[in-house]
Structure formats: structure tokens, C-alpha cells
Tab-separated table of C-alpha atoms in Angstrom:
chain	number	residue	atom	x	y	z
A	1	MET	CA	-39.182	-54.967	-49.008
A	2	ASN	CA	-37.146	-53.384	-46.335
A	3	ARG	CA	-34.518	-51.251	-47.915
A	4	ILE	CA	-31.392	-52.590	-46.090
A	5	GLY	CA	-32.517	-56.039	-46.612
A	6	MET	CA	-32.244	-57.215	-42.977
A	7	LEU	CA	-35.385	-58.196	-41.962
A	8	SER	CA	-38.025	-60.425	-43.726
A	9	PHE	CA	-41.074	-58.181	-43.746
A	10	HIS	CA	-42.738	-55.792	-46.142
A	11	SER	CA	-43.019	-52.145	-44.606
A	12	CYS	CA	-45.074	-49.425	-45.606
A	13	GLY	CA	-43.113	-46.084	-45.688
A	14	CYS	CA	-40.323	-45.602	-43.080
A	15	CYS	CA	-41.705	-47.486	-40.314
A	16	ARG	CA	-43.403	-50.488	-39.485
A	17	VAL	CA	-45.289	-51.832	-36.342
A	18	SER	CA	-46.236	-55.088	-35.372
A	19	THR	CA	-47.944	-56.936	-32.344
A	20	SER	CA	-48.331	-60.612	-31.388
A	21	ARG	CA	-52.021	-60.285	-31.821
A	22	ALA	CA	-54.464	-57.533	-33.426
A	23	PHE	CA	-53.758	-54.429	-31.752
A	24	HIS	CA	-55.656	-51.234	-32.301
A	25	PHE	CA	-53.297	-48.336	-32.402
A	26	GLN	CA	-54.445	-44.765	-31.382
A	27	PHE	CA	-52.430	-41.935	-32.362
A	28	ARG	CA	-53.532	-38.967	-29.989
A	29	SER	CA	-51.922	-36.552	-27.678
A	30	SER	CA	-51.713	-37.031	-23.934
A	31	PRO	CA	-53.402	-34.900	-21.266
A	32	PRO	CA	-51.248	-32.330	-19.872
A	33	SER	CA	-50.033	-34.509	-16.791
A	34	ALA	CA	-49.620	-37.677	-18.629
A	35	LEU	CA	-46.112	-37.834	-18.379
A	36	PHE	CA	-45.763	-37.199	-14.547
A	37	LEU	CA	-47.029	-38.780	-11.236
A	38	SER	CA	-50.187	-37.994	-9.887
A	39	ALA	CA	-50.436	-35.791	-6.642
A	40	THR	CA	-51.663	-38.947	-4.715
A	41	SER	CA	-48.356	-40.731	-5.670
A	42	TYR	CA	-46.196	-37.498	-4.606
A	43	LYS	CA	-47.803	-37.610	-0.899
A	44	PHE	CA	-46.693	-41.413	-1.189
A	45	ARG	CA	-43.204	-40.503	-2.113
A	46	SER	CA	-43.056	-37.646	0.580
A	47	ALA	CA	-43.828	-40.120	3.080
A	48	VAL	CA	-41.484	-42.676	2.203
A	49	ALA	CA	-38.912	-40.006	2.035
A	50	SER	CA	-39.517	-38.678	5.518
A	51	ILE	CA	-39.756	-41.874	7.334
A	52	GLY	CA	-36.982	-44.079	5.862
A	53	SER	CA	-34.644	-45.836	8.180
A	54	GLY	CA	-31.616	-43.792	9.024
A	55	PHE	CA	-32.946	-40.413	8.755
A	56	THR	CA	-31.966	-37.686	11.388
A	57	GLY	CA	-33.514	-34.636	10.044
A	58	ASP	CA	-35.321	-31.533	11.019
A	59	SER	CA	-39.062	-31.810	11.870
A	60	ASP	CA	-39.789	-28.623	9.820
A	61	PHE	CA	-38.430	-29.807	6.722
A	62	ASP	CA	-40.692	-28.106	3.939
A	63	GLY	CA	-42.308	-30.527	1.180
A	64	GLU	CA	-39.587	-29.867	-1.385
A	65	ARG	CA	-36.795	-30.543	0.861
A	66	LYS	CA	-38.337	-33.660	1.935
A	67	LEU	CA	-38.874	-34.881	-1.787
A	68	ASN	CA	-35.375	-33.896	-2.841
A	69	PHE	CA	-33.564	-34.861	0.188
A	70	SER	CA	-31.237	-31.737	0.270
A	71	GLY	CA	-29.814	-31.252	3.758
A	72	VAL	CA	-31.162	-34.635	4.987
A	73	ARG	CA	-28.374	-36.156	7.516
A	74	LEU	CA	-27.742	-39.607	8.332
A	75	GLU	CA	-25.400	-40.801	11.308
A	76	GLU	CA	-25.552	-44.387	11.741
A	77	ALA	CA	-22.954	-47.358	12.385
A	78	VAL	CA	-22.707	-50.161	9.815
A	79	ASP	CA	-24.556	-53.169	10.960
A	80	SER	CA	-22.687	-56.345	11.781
A	81	GLY	CA	-25.099	-58.089	9.330
A	82	ILE	CA	-23.058	-57.491	6.632
A	83	GLY	CA	-20.453	-59.900	7.883
A	84	SER	CA	-17.198	-60.092	6.187
A	85	GLY	CA	-18.428	-59.358	2.842
A	86	LYS	CA	-17.771	-56.238	0.798
A	87	LEU	CA	-20.335	-53.493	0.794
A	88	ARG	CA	-19.872	-50.094	-1.414
A	89	LEU	CA	-20.521	-46.910	0.621
A	90	ASP	CA	-22.880	-45.673	-1.989
A	91	ASN	CA	-25.043	-48.689	-1.675
A	92	TRP	CA	-25.049	-48.829	2.011
A	93	ILE	CA	-26.357	-45.031	2.297
A	94	SER	CA	-28.772	-45.699	-0.553
A	95	SER	CA	-30.314	-48.640	1.601
A	96	ARG	CA	-30.618	-46.478	4.684
A	97	ILE	CA	-32.324	-43.717	3.094
A	98	SER	CA	-35.522	-44.887	1.576
A	99	GLY	CA	-36.509	-43.401	-1.972
A	100	ILE	CA	-33.290	-41.711	-2.825
A	101	SER	CA	-31.264	-42.538	-5.939
A	102	ARG	CA	-27.874	-43.662	-5.886
A	103	ALA	CA	-27.018	-40.643	-7.985
A	104	ARG	CA	-28.010	-38.393	-5.335
A	105	VAL	CA	-25.968	-40.386	-2.901
A	106	GLN	CA	-22.715	-40.507	-5.198
A	107	SER	CA	-23.122	-36.547	-5.626
A	108	SER	CA	-22.935	-36.284	-2.107
A	109	ILE	CA	-19.884	-38.462	-1.600
A	110	LYS	CA	-17.847	-36.855	-4.448
A	111	SER	CA	-18.888	-33.489	-2.721
A	112	GLY	CA	-17.094	-34.438	0.539
A	113	LEU	CA	-20.215	-34.780	2.444
A	114	VAL	CA	-19.709	-38.088	3.808
A	115	LEU	CA	-17.358	-39.037	6.755
A	116	VAL	CA	-16.292	-42.559	7.754
A	117	ASN	CA	-14.925	-42.835	11.004
A	118	GLY	CA	-14.488	-38.867	11.077
A	119	ARG	CA	-12.465	-38.952	7.832
A	120	VAL	CA	-13.814	-37.751	4.397
A	121	VAL	CA	-14.406	-40.416	1.984
A	122	ASP	CA	-15.086	-39.127	-1.686
A	123	LYS	CA	-15.081	-42.417	-3.666
A	124	ALA	CA	-18.274	-44.090	-3.786
A	125	SER	CA	-16.778	-47.489	-4.410
A	126	PHE	CA	-15.257	-47.286	-0.867
A	127	ASN	CA	-15.937	-50.577	0.921
A	128	VAL	CA	-17.326	-50.130	4.455
A	129	LYS	CA	-17.319	-52.752	7.019
A	130	ALA	CA	-19.163	-53.750	10.139
A	131	GLY	CA	-18.822	-50.963	12.995
A	132	ASP	CA	-17.912	-48.231	10.634
A	133	GLN	CA	-19.315	-44.905	11.757
A	134	ILE	CA	-21.016	-43.193	8.809
A	135	ARG	CA	-21.933	-39.440	8.901
A	136	CYS	CA	-23.544	-38.206	5.411
A	137	THR	CA	-25.512	-35.107	4.636
A	138	ILE	CA	-27.219	-35.133	1.065
A	139	ALA	CA	-25.910	-32.249	-1.146
A	140	GLU	CA	-28.076	-29.561	-2.394
A	141	LEU	CA	-29.629	-30.252	-6.144
A	142	GLN	CA	-28.389	-27.967	-8.851
A	143	LYS	CA	-31.397	-27.003	-10.990
A	144	LEU	CA	-31.661	-26.772	-14.762
A	145	ARG	CA	-34.511	-26.113	-16.778
A	146	ALA	CA	-36.083	-27.426	-19.621
A	147	VAL	CA	-39.129	-25.458	-21.719
A	148	PRO	CA	-41.339	-26.788	-24.309
A	149	GLU	CA	-40.279	-26.336	-27.913
A	150	ASN	CA	-41.939	-26.764	-30.999
A	151	ILE	CA	-39.388	-29.475	-32.512
A	152	PRO	CA	-40.881	-31.877	-34.873
A	153	LEU	CA	-41.124	-35.501	-33.775
A	154	ASP	CA	-41.057	-38.410	-35.908
A	155	ILE	CA	-43.820	-40.384	-33.784
A	156	VAL	CA	-43.970	-44.184	-34.590
A	157	TYR	CA	-46.546	-44.893	-32.192
A	158	GLU	CA	-48.614	-43.450	-29.378
A	159	ASP	CA	-51.399	-44.001	-26.955
A	160	GLU	CA	-52.299	-42.950	-23.606
A	161	HIS	CA	-49.439	-44.891	-22.040
A	162	VAL	CA	-46.433	-44.714	-24.155
A	163	LEU	CA	-44.769	-42.980	-26.849
A	164	VAL	CA	-42.459	-44.625	-29.620
A	165	ILE	CA	-40.180	-42.080	-31.402
A	166	ASN	CA	-37.990	-42.236	-34.141
A	167	LYS	CA	-35.111	-40.049	-33.058
A	168	PRO	CA	-32.984	-38.255	-35.480
A	169	ALA	CA	-29.064	-38.193	-35.513
A	170	HIS	CA	-27.745	-35.301	-33.795
A	171	MET	CA	-30.481	-34.679	-31.425
A	172	VAL	CA	-29.763	-35.052	-27.571
A	173	VAL	CA	-32.172	-36.946	-25.650
A	174	HIS	CA	-32.344	-34.828	-22.518
A	175	PRO	CA	-31.166	-31.541	-21.353
A	176	ALA	CA	-27.684	-31.287	-19.740
A	177	PRO	CA	-25.377	-28.380	-18.494
A	178	GLY	CA	-24.689	-26.221	-21.665
A	179	ASN	CA	-27.157	-28.058	-23.688
A	180	THR	CA	-30.772	-27.485	-22.234
A	181	SER	CA	-32.363	-26.801	-25.441
A	182	GLY	CA	-33.214	-28.592	-28.762
A	183	THR	CA	-33.380	-31.800	-27.100
A	184	LEU	CA	-36.181	-34.664	-27.198
A	185	VAL	CA	-37.357	-33.750	-23.758
A	186	ASN	CA	-37.998	-30.204	-24.740
A	187	GLY	CA	-40.041	-31.463	-27.952
A	188	ILE	CA	-41.990	-34.236	-25.722
A	189	LEU	CA	-42.978	-31.252	-23.218
A	190	HIS	CA	-44.351	-29.255	-26.403
A	191	HIS	CA	-46.166	-32.443	-27.947
A	192	CYS	CA	-47.651	-33.139	-24.652
A	193	ASN	CA	-48.629	-29.781	-23.680
A	194	LEU	CA	-46.601	-29.677	-20.615
A	195	PRO	CA	-45.158	-26.492	-18.821
A	196	ASN	CA	-41.441	-25.641	-18.235
A	197	VAL	CA	-39.886	-28.135	-15.857
A	198	GLU	CA	-36.811	-27.756	-13.617
A	199	PHE	CA	-34.898	-30.813	-13.343
A	200	PHE	CA	-31.886	-31.472	-10.966
A	201	LYS	CA	-28.422	-31.961	-12.755
A	202	GLU	CA	-27.150	-34.614	-10.193
A	203	GLU	CA	-29.983	-37.105	-11.281
A	204	VAL	CA	-30.074	-36.419	-15.052
A	205	LEU	CA	-27.767	-39.764	-15.166
A	206	SER	CA	-27.562	-42.323	-12.357
A	207	ASP	CA	-24.728	-44.738	-12.320
A	208	THR	CA	-26.706	-47.598	-11.169
A	209	GLU	CA	-26.296	-51.078	-12.850
A	210	TYR	CA	-28.798	-50.279	-15.443
A	211	SER	CA	-28.722	-46.578	-15.739
A	212	ASP	CA	-26.520	-45.977	-18.784
A	213	ASP	CA	-26.985	-45.127	-22.230
A	214	GLU	CA	-29.679	-47.893	-22.699
A	215	LEU	CA	-31.739	-47.251	-19.562
A	216	ASN	CA	-32.297	-43.995	-17.764
A	217	SER	CA	-33.432	-43.570	-13.931
A	218	TYR	CA	-33.967	-39.964	-15.264
A	219	GLY	CA	-33.956	-38.223	-11.930
A	220	SER	CA	-36.058	-35.585	-10.534
A	221	MET	CA	-38.043	-32.934	-12.439
A	222	ALA	CA	-40.195	-30.036	-10.828
A	223	SER	CA	-42.900	-28.255	-12.713
A	224	SER	CA	-42.248	-24.447	-12.645
A	225	CYS	CA	-44.714	-22.265	-14.382
A	226	ASP	CA	-48.132	-23.329	-14.831
A	227	GLU	CA	-50.628	-22.720	-12.353
A	228	SER	CA	-52.360	-25.778	-12.830
A	229	HIS	CA	-49.458	-27.712	-11.702
A	230	SER	CA	-48.596	-25.323	-8.768
A	231	ARG	CA	-49.531	-28.100	-6.320
A	232	LEU	CA	-46.669	-30.169	-7.666
A	233	SER	CA	-44.084	-27.539	-7.948
A	234	MET	CA	-42.231	-28.677	-4.779
A	235	ALA	CA	-42.508	-32.283	-5.795
A	236	SER	CA	-39.774	-34.377	-7.426
A	237	ILE	CA	-41.510	-36.031	-10.606
A	238	ARG	CA	-40.168	-38.606	-13.293
A	239	PRO	CA	-40.601	-38.174	-16.677
A	240	GLY	CA	-41.025	-40.848	-19.130
A	241	ILE	CA	-37.434	-41.254	-20.493
A	242	VAL	CA	-36.873	-44.827	-19.914
A	243	HIS	CA	-33.403	-45.276	-22.071
A	244	ARG	CA	-31.267	-43.264	-24.213
A	245	LEU	CA	-29.491	-43.150	-27.411
A	246	ASP	CA	-26.147	-41.124	-27.902
A	247	LYS	CA	-26.475	-38.127	-29.658
A	248	GLY	CA	-25.268	-39.274	-33.113
A	249	THR	CA	-27.222	-42.498	-33.009
A	250	SER	CA	-30.737	-42.389	-34.826
A	251	GLY	CA	-33.696	-44.907	-34.315
A	252	LEU	CA	-36.106	-45.942	-32.146
A	253	LEU	CA	-36.737	-44.901	-28.492
A	254	VAL	CA	-39.680	-45.546	-26.007
A	255	VAL	CA	-41.162	-42.981	-23.650
A	256	ALA	CA	-43.417	-43.645	-20.950
A	257	LYS	CA	-46.353	-41.465	-20.218
A	258	ASP	CA	-47.386	-42.566	-16.841
A	259	GLU	CA	-45.558	-43.975	-13.838
A	260	HIS	CA	-46.859	-47.215	-14.006
A	261	SER	CA	-45.557	-47.656	-17.488
A	262	HIS	CA	-42.045	-46.206	-16.534
A	263	LEU	CA	-41.944	-48.842	-13.989
A	264	LYS	CA	-42.929	-51.909	-16.032
A	265	LEU	CA	-40.731	-50.599	-18.942
A	266	SER	CA	-37.754	-50.070	-16.551
A	267	GLU	CA	-38.416	-53.510	-15.172
A	268	GLN	CA	-38.132	-54.961	-18.644
A	269	PHE	CA	-34.900	-53.308	-19.313
A	270	LYS	CA	-33.257	-54.575	-16.169
A	271	GLN	CA	-34.497	-58.289	-16.902
A	272	ARG	CA	-33.066	-57.808	-20.496
A	273	THR	CA	-36.396	-58.852	-22.280
A	274	ILE	CA	-36.424	-55.507	-24.359
A	275	LYS	CA	-36.075	-56.518	-27.801
A	276	ARG	CA	-33.363	-54.182	-29.740
A	277	VAL	CA	-31.723	-54.594	-32.774
A	278	TYR	CA	-28.972	-51.843	-34.157
A	279	VAL	CA	-27.465	-51.618	-37.624
A	280	SER	CA	-24.146	-50.275	-38.342
A	281	LEU	CA	-21.618	-49.508	-41.071
A	282	THR	CA	-18.328	-50.569	-39.965
A	283	ALA	CA	-14.891	-49.652	-41.522
A	284	GLY	CA	-13.697	-53.271	-42.478
A	285	VAL	CA	-15.119	-56.594	-41.963
A	286	PRO	CA	-14.986	-58.345	-38.453
A	287	THR	CA	-13.597	-61.749	-38.140
A	288	PRO	CA	-15.400	-63.875	-37.696
A	289	VAL	CA	-18.371	-62.581	-39.522
A	290	ALA	CA	-20.817	-63.588	-36.539
A	291	GLY	CA	-19.926	-63.718	-32.942
A	292	ARG	CA	-20.492	-62.497	-29.253
A	293	VAL	CA	-18.275	-59.939	-27.755
A	294	GLU	CA	-18.061	-60.232	-23.868
A	295	VAL	CA	-15.604	-57.826	-22.651
A	296	PRO	CA	-16.055	-55.156	-19.988
A	297	VAL	CA	-16.129	-51.515	-21.164
A	298	GLY	CA	-14.576	-48.699	-18.992
A	299	ARG	CA	-13.574	-45.120	-19.398
A	300	ASP	CA	-10.428	-44.527	-21.648
A	301	LEU	CA	-7.701	-43.352	-19.202
A	302	ASN	CA	-6.402	-41.222	-22.143
A	303	ASN	CA	-9.591	-39.637	-23.357
A	304	ARG	CA	-12.614	-39.045	-21.241
A	305	LEU	CA	-15.039	-38.635	-24.239
A	306	ARG	CA	-14.267	-42.377	-25.139
A	307	MET	CA	-14.901	-45.632	-23.508
A	308	THR	CA	-12.925	-48.418	-24.162
A	309	ALA	CA	-12.973	-52.277	-24.154
A	310	VAL	CA	-11.045	-53.462	-21.120
A	311	THR	CA	-9.086	-56.851	-21.331
A	312	GLY	CA	-6.991	-56.378	-18.481
A	313	PRO	CA	-7.679	-55.701	-14.888
A	314	VAL	CA	-10.697	-53.444	-14.903
A	315	ASN	CA	-11.036	-52.015	-11.251
A	316	SER	CA	-8.458	-49.051	-12.505
A	317	ARG	CA	-11.004	-47.935	-15.135
A	318	LYS	CA	-14.481	-48.901	-13.325
A	319	ALA	CA	-15.067	-50.985	-16.217
A	320	ARG	CA	-18.639	-52.915	-16.464
A	321	HIS	CA	-19.498	-56.152	-17.727
A	322	ALA	CA	-20.672	-55.787	-21.329
A	323	ALA	CA	-21.690	-58.213	-23.857
A	324	SER	CA	-22.676	-57.904	-27.635
A	325	ARG	CA	-23.760	-60.102	-30.383
A	326	TYR	CA	-23.210	-59.218	-33.978
A	327	LYS	CA	-23.342	-60.648	-37.419
A	328	VAL	CA	-22.462	-59.129	-40.835
A	329	ILE	CA	-25.027	-58.853	-43.275
A	330	GLU	CA	-23.266	-57.514	-46.276
A	331	ILE	CA	-19.591	-57.373	-47.257
A	332	LEU	CA	-19.184	-54.064	-49.179
A	333	ALA	CA	-16.834	-52.535	-51.579
A	334	GLY	CA	-14.645	-55.618	-51.859
A	335	GLY	CA	-14.438	-55.973	-47.916
A	336	SER	CA	-13.701	-52.123	-47.386
A	337	CYS	CA	-16.831	-51.877	-45.162
A	338	SER	CA	-19.724	-53.845	-43.901
A	339	LEU	CA	-23.383	-53.735	-42.966
A	340	VAL	CA	-23.572	-55.236	-39.356
A	341	GLU	CA	-26.294	-56.065	-37.019
A	342	TRP	CA	-25.929	-55.853	-33.301
A	343	LYS	CA	-28.122	-57.181	-30.546
A	344	LEU	CA	-27.097	-55.853	-26.977
A	345	GLU	CA	-27.118	-58.168	-23.820
A	346	THR	CA	-26.387	-55.147	-21.948
A	347	GLY	CA	-26.322	-51.369	-22.644
A	348	ARG	CA	-23.105	-49.638	-21.414
A	349	THR	CA	-22.123	-46.383	-22.640
A	350	HIS	CA	-21.158	-46.491	-26.146
A	351	GLN	CA	-20.900	-50.247	-26.153
A	352	ILE	CA	-21.482	-51.050	-29.758
A	353	ARG	CA	-18.753	-48.418	-30.619
A	354	ALA	CA	-16.152	-49.754	-28.192
A	355	HIS	CA	-16.740	-53.452	-29.116
A	356	ALA	CA	-16.630	-52.562	-32.814
A	357	LYS	CA	-13.200	-50.698	-32.139
A	358	TYR	CA	-12.289	-53.756	-30.038
A	359	LEU	CA	-13.129	-56.030	-33.278
A	360	GLY	CA	-10.995	-53.704	-35.178
A	361	VAL	CA	-13.746	-52.580	-37.340
A	362	PRO	CA	-14.798	-49.048	-35.894
A	363	LEU	CA	-18.183	-47.691	-37.137
A	364	VAL	CA	-17.811	-45.367	-40.200
A	365	GLY	CA	-17.962	-41.784	-39.394
A	366	ASP	CA	-17.049	-42.374	-35.748
A	367	GLU	CA	-14.079	-39.860	-35.333
A	368	VAL	CA	-13.968	-40.654	-31.439
A	369	TYR	CA	-13.309	-44.176	-32.093
A	370	GLY	CA	-11.171	-44.109	-35.271
A	371	GLY	CA	-13.759	-44.725	-38.095
A	372	THR	CA	-12.548	-41.607	-39.935
A	373	LYS	CA	-12.788	-40.503	-43.666
A	374	ASN	CA	-8.866	-41.402	-43.918
A	375	MET	CA	-9.379	-45.011	-42.431
A	376	VAL	CA	-12.047	-45.517	-44.862
A	377	LEU	CA	-9.981	-44.233	-47.857
A	378	SER	CA	-6.959	-46.562	-46.805
A	379	LEU	CA	-9.427	-49.662	-46.823
A	380	LEU	CA	-11.056	-48.525	-50.322
A	381	ARG	CA	-7.753	-47.880	-52.040
A	382	PRO	CA	-6.268	-51.402	-52.520
A	383	ARG	CA	-9.677	-53.031	-53.018
A	384	THR	CA	-11.609	-50.422	-55.590
A	385	PRO	CA	-10.951	-48.106	-58.389
A	386	ILE	CA	-9.893	-44.594	-57.470
A	387	SER	CA	-12.592	-42.970	-59.279
A	388	LEU	CA	-15.055	-44.573	-57.001
A	389	HIS	CA	-13.513	-43.033	-53.707
A	390	GLY	CA	-14.138	-39.249	-53.845
A	391	LYS	CA	-17.985	-39.499	-53.547
A	392	ILE	CA	-17.777	-42.151	-50.450
A	393	VAL	CA	-15.160	-39.735	-48.660
A	394	GLN	CA	-17.335	-36.867	-49.419
A	395	LEU	CA	-20.371	-38.427	-47.534
A	396	VAL	CA	-18.480	-39.714	-44.778
A	397	SER	CA	-17.116	-36.310	-44.185
A	398	ARG	CA	-20.517	-34.827	-44.336
A	399	LEU	CA	-21.818	-37.431	-41.833
A	400	GLY	CA	-20.530	-35.975	-38.640
A	401	ARG	CA	-21.528	-39.098	-36.610
A	402	PRO	CA	-21.160	-42.732	-36.355
A	403	CYS	CA	-23.261	-44.827	-38.891
A	404	LEU	CA	-25.423	-46.368	-36.294
A	405	HIS	CA	-29.122	-46.520	-36.244
A	406	ALA	CA	-31.586	-48.360	-33.554
A	407	LEU	CA	-33.602	-50.409	-36.300
A	408	THR	CA	-35.957	-52.391	-34.010
A	409	LEU	CA	-37.679	-52.203	-30.519
A	410	GLY	CA	-39.968	-54.992	-29.078
A	411	PHE	CA	-41.436	-54.803	-25.651
A	412	GLN	CA	-44.527	-56.152	-23.535
A	413	HIS	CA	-46.979	-53.083	-23.451
A	414	PRO	CA	-47.024	-52.233	-19.819
A	415	HIS	CA	-50.865	-51.826	-19.567
A	416	THR	CA	-52.260	-54.376	-22.100
A	417	GLY	CA	-49.539	-56.962	-21.849
A	418	GLU	CA	-49.403	-57.237	-25.780
A	419	GLN	CA	-45.723	-57.830	-27.173
A	420	VAL	CA	-45.447	-54.937	-29.492
A	421	HIS	CA	-42.629	-54.767	-32.259
A	422	PHE	CA	-41.464	-51.473	-34.170
A	423	SER	CA	-38.920	-50.996	-36.799
A	424	CYS	CA	-37.730	-47.952	-38.677
A	425	GLU	CA	-35.145	-47.972	-41.419
A	426	PRO	CA	-31.875	-45.928	-41.554
A	427	PRO	CA	-32.091	-42.031	-42.252
A	428	ALA	CA	-30.973	-40.910	-45.446
A	429	ASP	CA	-27.249	-40.016	-44.644
A	430	PHE	CA	-26.770	-43.666	-43.850
A	431	ASP	CA	-28.487	-44.799	-46.639
A	432	GLU	CA	-26.760	-42.661	-49.213
A	433	ILE	CA	-23.375	-44.301	-47.893
A	434	LEU	CA	-24.822	-47.819	-47.898
A	435	SER	CA	-25.935	-47.301	-51.497
A	436	GLN	CA	-22.758	-45.879	-52.739
A	437	LEU	CA	-20.640	-48.760	-51.348
A	438	ARG	CA	-23.088	-50.970	-53.067
A	439	ARG	CA	-22.521	-49.623	-56.125
A	440	ILE	CA	-18.750	-50.584	-55.885
A	441	GLY	CA	-19.705	-54.175	-54.722
A	442	SER	CA	-21.842	-56.015	-52.419
A	443	GLU	CA	-21.922	-59.735	-51.187
A	444	ARG	CA	-24.588	-60.924	-49.081
A	445	VAL	CA	-23.292	-63.075	-46.343
A	446	SER	CA	-24.826	-66.593	-46.131
A	447	LEU	CA	-26.172	-68.069	-42.949
A	448	SER	CA	-23.852	-70.696	-43.298
A	449	LYS	CA	-20.706	-68.387	-42.557
A	450	ARG	CA	-22.346	-67.136	-39.562
A	451	SER	CA	-22.502	-68.337	-35.994
A	452	ASN	CA	-25.751	-69.330	-34.531
A	453	LEU	CA	-26.867	-66.148	-32.714
């Protein structure tokens, strides 16, 4: 039986895979170009980039500039067709340059390269109106490099189209400035026999409606050091990272190995048809023991490393709609902690962590949101014998991350159409704390006490 007692299936080893019908799984490595677009696709993207409406650029742009849009200029008046409604500046520019990502446009705006009626506007959220004269130059891309690294990957499932990985805690999904080594992308490059890649900093994270921790419009990458890929060296290519998990979060993550799979999986995230269940240990027991949290999440004005649930005016914090469903599975150590299952309706940055904090039950081990060892100890003291506190506090101190795990993942296979489902139990550090709390006391929460989720 599944160790944490949450799912009614028997699993073999750590991970379990199921499908709606019989499905033959093949575990094999992909060919060298599997994660990237074909050369034909690049030609198509180049054509789109060079003929998109609103372009006023030099006719002798080389291939790389056509594809990464650097230096492309746009001079145009906002059409009266927008009426009296509001339209964000970044959205309008994106609509006028075919194929460009919103992240590239936002980077250019923040760099002071966009003028509205002759004045620099550096806010992407600025509302344009009919008749406004817009001048925009697309900023140069800052390149970062990722190299293949022989990093062990816990591969739950692989075929020629998708890769499902059990990401360990403390591993970053993709390279970023100051952290270009030891990431999941580095390991995937090695696993799939891919060369070094250069990717563009501005497009690692896209601030679109669905490009947050749970969906990644992971931007442009360019092949850089393998002669067999030289014909693609100028091209912008999209790797298979479809969604992300925080560095401290362990669990299941799907990687697309071709453009069709990337597109289809991205669509499923946008349509909210991906089935994901997370499990956490919280400091305290939420009230009620099951429910739905629908509170916008925005950047904490006092700590830029932290998000916060915003209950008042949201515009000042650029908060975005966020909704989570939760239910308590077990009440642990006399109510000091609880095992909680989460289902996300949206996928905002730190959404579960921020919503747990909003409920007054931060995740155990989450120093940023208040789930410190001292808070856990303060909850244990009035409820349990002092002799039992030391071990748990020691384990929480050693944890160094929020106790959060992506437990299950289900989606429609992008090529076969099969509904596939994967599950993987929490890692040892999570399980060890759970076991210690259960030794003190455990109460299963009956279905009658929960809301209908």
C-alpha cells in the first residue's frame, strides 16, 4: 500500500504508472535532436519573424537576428479598433510582432526602449489607447550557457516523445544567472546526448498568464558546440521544459521531447486539464480541514523572495488570480502538524506556500513563509511530551526546504491520446519527519469531516 496512505493503489517500488487502457512503456534514450525543433521548423519560424505585421527592420538582418528579434524596430499608431477598452502596452506590441514572446517585449520595455507619444514608458502594464504613437526597439538578448552534465535522473517514464522525471529536492529546474550548473536541464542534455546550448536570460521566464511555476514558456536556446548542430546555431529553439517546480519541491515533472509534444502539453496546462496532486506537511491543522482557497497571489512588498496572498487591492502588488483546493489527510502529533493534499486550479509562483501561510499553517521547513523549527516546536510543546521534541526539531533543521512533494501527475499523451497517470512517493527526508510525527500520534480525517472537493 502507498506509504503515506493517500491513494488507494498498490505501488511497486517508489513509483507507479497507470493508463486508462493498456499502454506499452518503452524506456530508451532519445536521438540527439529529440528535444529540439527540426531545421524545417526553424525556417518556418524565421519566416514568421520576418514578415510579422508591424516590422520595420533592415532587410539584410542575418538569420540569428531574425530569429531572436534583437534590434527589430516597430513604429506604429494604435488602431482605433481597440475602442475605449484597456490594452496593456506589452500585449499590444506582442500582437504586432508575430512570433515574439511577451517576455522579450517586457524586457525591452523595462530597458527603456519603448516610447509612447515620444516619451519613454518602462511599465509593461501601461494602458495604450487608440491613436497613441508607439516606437519600440527589441533589446539584445543576454546569453547564458548550459552544458551537459552527468547528473543522475530518476526517470519514471520515457518514450520518444515525453520524459517524466521525479525531481529531487534542492535541484533547480533550469539554469539562471549565477546558477548554470547542476540543474535539471544540464542533466537532460547529457541524458539525451545533446550538445552545449546557449539560452537567452530574458526568455527563461515569461510573465504570461500561464508562464509561472507550473507552466514554462521556456524561451530561446541556441545550439553552440556540436558540428552536427551547426545549421541550427543561429536558431532559437525551445527545449522541453513545460512546467517547473521550486528548487525545494520534490516530485513529478514532465518534459517534452519534440515541438508537437511541447505544444500539446502546454495547451493542457493552459486548459487546466493536467491532473496534479501535491502533498505537504503543515505546521498546524487548517480550519476547516478541507476547502478551497481563492485569494490572489502577488509579490510581498517587504520581501522580494516571498509571495503573499493579497486580500485587499491587488493592483499595487501585481497580484494574480490563484485558487487551490486542499484536504487534511492526517492530523499528526496531537494537532501540531498535518498531512495535507493539494490540488491546484492555477499555478502561481509559490502558490501552495502562500496559500498555506494564508490559512495559518505554513509548510514545515519553509523558513521563508514561517514554517520554522521554532514554530513547529511551539506547536509541539503544549501537546506532546518534551522527550519527543528533540528528534523532530533536528529533522526539521536538517530539512532545509519546505515539506512539499508533487505526488501525482496525469495528462493526455501528446501523440497517442492516452490518458497517462504517474505517481511517486515523497523522498526520505519528508517520510522521516512524517514517521516521527506519527509515532507521537496520528488521527486519520474521515470523509464526513471534509468538504466535497
